[in-house]
Short mmCIF file of C-alpha atoms in Angstrom, two decimals:
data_model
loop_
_atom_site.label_atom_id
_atom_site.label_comp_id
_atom_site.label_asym_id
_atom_site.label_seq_id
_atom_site.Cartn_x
_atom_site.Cartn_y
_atom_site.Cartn_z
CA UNK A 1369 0.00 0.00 0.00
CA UNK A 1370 3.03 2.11 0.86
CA UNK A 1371 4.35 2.21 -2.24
CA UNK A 1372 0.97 2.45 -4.14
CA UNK A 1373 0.84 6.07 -2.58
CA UNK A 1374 5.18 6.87 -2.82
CA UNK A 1375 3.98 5.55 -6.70
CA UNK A 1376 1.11 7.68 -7.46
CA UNK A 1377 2.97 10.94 -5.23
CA UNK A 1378 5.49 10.86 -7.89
CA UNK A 1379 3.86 10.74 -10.75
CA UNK A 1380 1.70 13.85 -9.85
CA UNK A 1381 5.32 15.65 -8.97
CA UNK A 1382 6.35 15.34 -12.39
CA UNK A 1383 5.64 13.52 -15.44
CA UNK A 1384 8.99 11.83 -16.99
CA UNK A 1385 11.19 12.74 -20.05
CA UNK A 1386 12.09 16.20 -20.41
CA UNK A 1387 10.17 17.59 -17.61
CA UNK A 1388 12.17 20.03 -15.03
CA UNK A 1389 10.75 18.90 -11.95
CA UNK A 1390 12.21 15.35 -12.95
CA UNK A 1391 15.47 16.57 -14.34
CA UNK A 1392 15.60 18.83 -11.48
CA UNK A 1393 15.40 16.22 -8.74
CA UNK A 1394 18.12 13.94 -10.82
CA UNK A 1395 20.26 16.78 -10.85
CA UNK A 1396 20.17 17.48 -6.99
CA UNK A 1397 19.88 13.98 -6.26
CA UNK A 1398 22.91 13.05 -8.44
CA UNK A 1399 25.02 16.29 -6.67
CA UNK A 1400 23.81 15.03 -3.31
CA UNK A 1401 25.29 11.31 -3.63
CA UNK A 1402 28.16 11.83 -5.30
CA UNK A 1403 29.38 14.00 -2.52
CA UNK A 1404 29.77 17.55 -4.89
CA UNK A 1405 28.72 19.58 -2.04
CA UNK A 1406 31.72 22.07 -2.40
CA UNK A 1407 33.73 23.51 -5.25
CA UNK A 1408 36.42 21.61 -4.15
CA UNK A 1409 34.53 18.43 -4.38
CA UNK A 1410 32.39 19.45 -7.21
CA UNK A 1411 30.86 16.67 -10.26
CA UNK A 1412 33.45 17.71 -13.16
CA UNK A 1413 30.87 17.61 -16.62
CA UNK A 1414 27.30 18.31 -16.12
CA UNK A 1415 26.65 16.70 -19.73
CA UNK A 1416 26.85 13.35 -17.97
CA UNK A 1417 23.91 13.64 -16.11
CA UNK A 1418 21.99 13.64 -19.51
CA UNK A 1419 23.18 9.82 -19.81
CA UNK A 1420 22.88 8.76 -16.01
CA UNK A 1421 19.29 9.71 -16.22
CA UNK A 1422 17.54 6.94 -17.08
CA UNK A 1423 19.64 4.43 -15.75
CA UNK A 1424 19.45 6.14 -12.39
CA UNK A 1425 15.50 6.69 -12.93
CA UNK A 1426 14.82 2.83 -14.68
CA UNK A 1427 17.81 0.16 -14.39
CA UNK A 1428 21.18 1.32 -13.49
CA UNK A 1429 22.82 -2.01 -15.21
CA UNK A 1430 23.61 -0.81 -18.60
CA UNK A 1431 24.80 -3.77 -19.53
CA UNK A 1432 21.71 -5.63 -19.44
CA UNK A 1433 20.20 -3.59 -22.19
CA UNK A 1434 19.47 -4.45 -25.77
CA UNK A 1435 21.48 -2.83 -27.93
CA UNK A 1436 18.09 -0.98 -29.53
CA UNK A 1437 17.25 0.40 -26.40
CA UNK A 1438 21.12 1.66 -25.81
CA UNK A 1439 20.72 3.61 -28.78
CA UNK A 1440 17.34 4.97 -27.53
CA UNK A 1441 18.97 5.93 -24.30
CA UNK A 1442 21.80 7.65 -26.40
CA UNK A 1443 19.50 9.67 -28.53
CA UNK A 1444 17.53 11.11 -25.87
CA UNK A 1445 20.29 11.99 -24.19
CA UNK A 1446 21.25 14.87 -26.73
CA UNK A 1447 18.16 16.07 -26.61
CA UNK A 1448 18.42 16.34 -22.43
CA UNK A 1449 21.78 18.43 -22.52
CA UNK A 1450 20.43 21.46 -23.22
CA UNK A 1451 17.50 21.13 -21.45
CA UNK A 1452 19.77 20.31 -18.74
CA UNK A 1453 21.58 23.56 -19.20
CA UNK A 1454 18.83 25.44 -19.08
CA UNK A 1455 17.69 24.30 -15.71
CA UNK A 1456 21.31 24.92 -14.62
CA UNK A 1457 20.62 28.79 -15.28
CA UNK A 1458 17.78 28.11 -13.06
CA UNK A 1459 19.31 25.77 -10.43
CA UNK A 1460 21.98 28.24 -9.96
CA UNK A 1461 19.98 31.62 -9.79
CA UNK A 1462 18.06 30.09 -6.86
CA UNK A 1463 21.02 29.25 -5.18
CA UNK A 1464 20.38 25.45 -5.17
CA UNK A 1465 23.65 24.83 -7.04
CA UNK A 1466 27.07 26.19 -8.00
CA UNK A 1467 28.56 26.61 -10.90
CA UNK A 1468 31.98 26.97 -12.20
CA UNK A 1469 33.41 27.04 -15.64
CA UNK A 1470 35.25 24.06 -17.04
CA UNK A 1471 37.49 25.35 -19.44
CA UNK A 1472 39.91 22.08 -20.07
CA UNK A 1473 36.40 20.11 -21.19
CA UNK A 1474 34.50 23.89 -22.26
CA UNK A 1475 31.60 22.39 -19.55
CA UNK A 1476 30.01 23.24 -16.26
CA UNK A 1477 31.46 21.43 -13.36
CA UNK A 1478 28.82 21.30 -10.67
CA UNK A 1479 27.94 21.46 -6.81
CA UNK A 1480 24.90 21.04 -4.36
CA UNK A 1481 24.09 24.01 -1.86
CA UNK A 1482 22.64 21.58 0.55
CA UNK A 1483 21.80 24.69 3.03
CA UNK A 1484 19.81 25.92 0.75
CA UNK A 1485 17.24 23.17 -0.06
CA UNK A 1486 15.09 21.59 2.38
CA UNK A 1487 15.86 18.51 4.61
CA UNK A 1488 12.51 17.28 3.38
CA UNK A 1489 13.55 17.67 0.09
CA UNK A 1490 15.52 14.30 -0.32
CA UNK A 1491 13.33 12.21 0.85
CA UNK A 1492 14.80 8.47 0.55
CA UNK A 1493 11.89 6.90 1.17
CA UNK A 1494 10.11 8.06 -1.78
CA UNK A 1495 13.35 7.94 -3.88
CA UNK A 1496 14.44 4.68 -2.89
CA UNK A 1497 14.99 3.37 -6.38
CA UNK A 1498 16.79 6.17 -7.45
CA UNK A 1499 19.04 6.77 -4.90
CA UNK A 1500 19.82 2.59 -5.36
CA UNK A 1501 20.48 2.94 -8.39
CA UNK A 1502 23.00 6.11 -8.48
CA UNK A 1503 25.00 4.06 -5.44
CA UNK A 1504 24.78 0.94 -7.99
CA UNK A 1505 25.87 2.97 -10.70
CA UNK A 1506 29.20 4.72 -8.60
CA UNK A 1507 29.96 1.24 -7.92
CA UNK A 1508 30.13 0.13 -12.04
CA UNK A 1509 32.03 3.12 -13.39
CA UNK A 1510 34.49 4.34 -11.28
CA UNK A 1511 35.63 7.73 -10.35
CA UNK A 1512 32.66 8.75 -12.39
CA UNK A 1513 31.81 12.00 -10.86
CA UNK A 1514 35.24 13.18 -12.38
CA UNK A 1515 35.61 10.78 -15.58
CA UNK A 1516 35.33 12.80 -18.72
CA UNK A 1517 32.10 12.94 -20.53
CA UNK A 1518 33.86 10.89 -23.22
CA UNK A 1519 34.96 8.48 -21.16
CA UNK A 1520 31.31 7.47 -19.87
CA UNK A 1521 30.18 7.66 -23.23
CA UNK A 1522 32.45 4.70 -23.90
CA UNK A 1523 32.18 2.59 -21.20
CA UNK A 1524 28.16 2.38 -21.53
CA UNK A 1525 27.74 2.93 -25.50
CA UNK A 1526 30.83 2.21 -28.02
CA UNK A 1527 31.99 -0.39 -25.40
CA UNK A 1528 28.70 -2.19 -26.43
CA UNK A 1529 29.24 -1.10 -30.46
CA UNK A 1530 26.82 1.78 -30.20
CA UNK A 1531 27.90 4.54 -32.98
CA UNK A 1532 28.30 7.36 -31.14
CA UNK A 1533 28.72 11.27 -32.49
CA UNK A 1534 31.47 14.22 -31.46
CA UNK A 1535 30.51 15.12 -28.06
#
């Protein structure tokens, strides 16, 4: 019954794809459990949250995809990056985030400003799945808050003979 309710709560909080509210709690979500809570210990390349989103929303276990549905994942993800930057502009304007200029990988490295969201706010109960899932996926890529967008792009897609594009 529990998680009938958690279930049906987040569907009416957002409605998945390229909806803010859902890239917006990835984003803080992903910030908050990789530890980028400073500048010092920021998440180097925001453009890799456009491919961890689905795995950390569906199955983090990329390698249990079909290689159809890799592609899928791939394609969308383009789509999410600016969309992605967009919300940054947002993200950051509240004060939710920080923001510094990655000029070595011409990207946005990223960090939470936990005291300025809500305890409430990251609620594991009704984000059990996700939060699983980005601890699942720390623990299949490694060091991949800092790994270069390239470098993720290879372990989950050309490692599985995806054609990929300039990134």
């Amino acid at each position: 019954m529990m998680e009938t309710k958690n279930s049906a709560k987040k569907r009416m909080m957002f409605i998945q794809k390229e909806d803010y509210n859902f890239l917006t709690y990835n984003i803080l979500f992903i910030l908050k459990y990789f530890n980028a809570t400073s500048e010092e210990s920021k998440f180097k390349d925001f453009r890799k949250i456009a491919y961890m989103v689905h795995f950390i929303s569906f199955n983090y276990d990329f390698k249990l995809y079909e290689k159809n549905e890799l592609i899928l994942i791939y394609s969308k993800a383009q789509l999410k990056k600016q969309l992605i930057s967009h919300l940054l502009v947002i993200l950051k304007n509240k004060g939710y985030i920080g923001v510094s200029v990655n000029m070595r990988h011409q990207s946005f490295d990223l960090w939470l400003k936990e005291e300025n969201i809500p305890e409430a706010f990251f609620d594991e109960n009704l984000f059990q799945n996700e939060v699983t899932n980005i601890k699942n996926l720390k623990k299949i890529i490694s060091h991949l808050k800092i790994i270069t967008v390239k470098k993720l792009v290879d372990v989950i897609f050309t490692s599985r003979n995806i054609t990929t594009w300039e990134i």
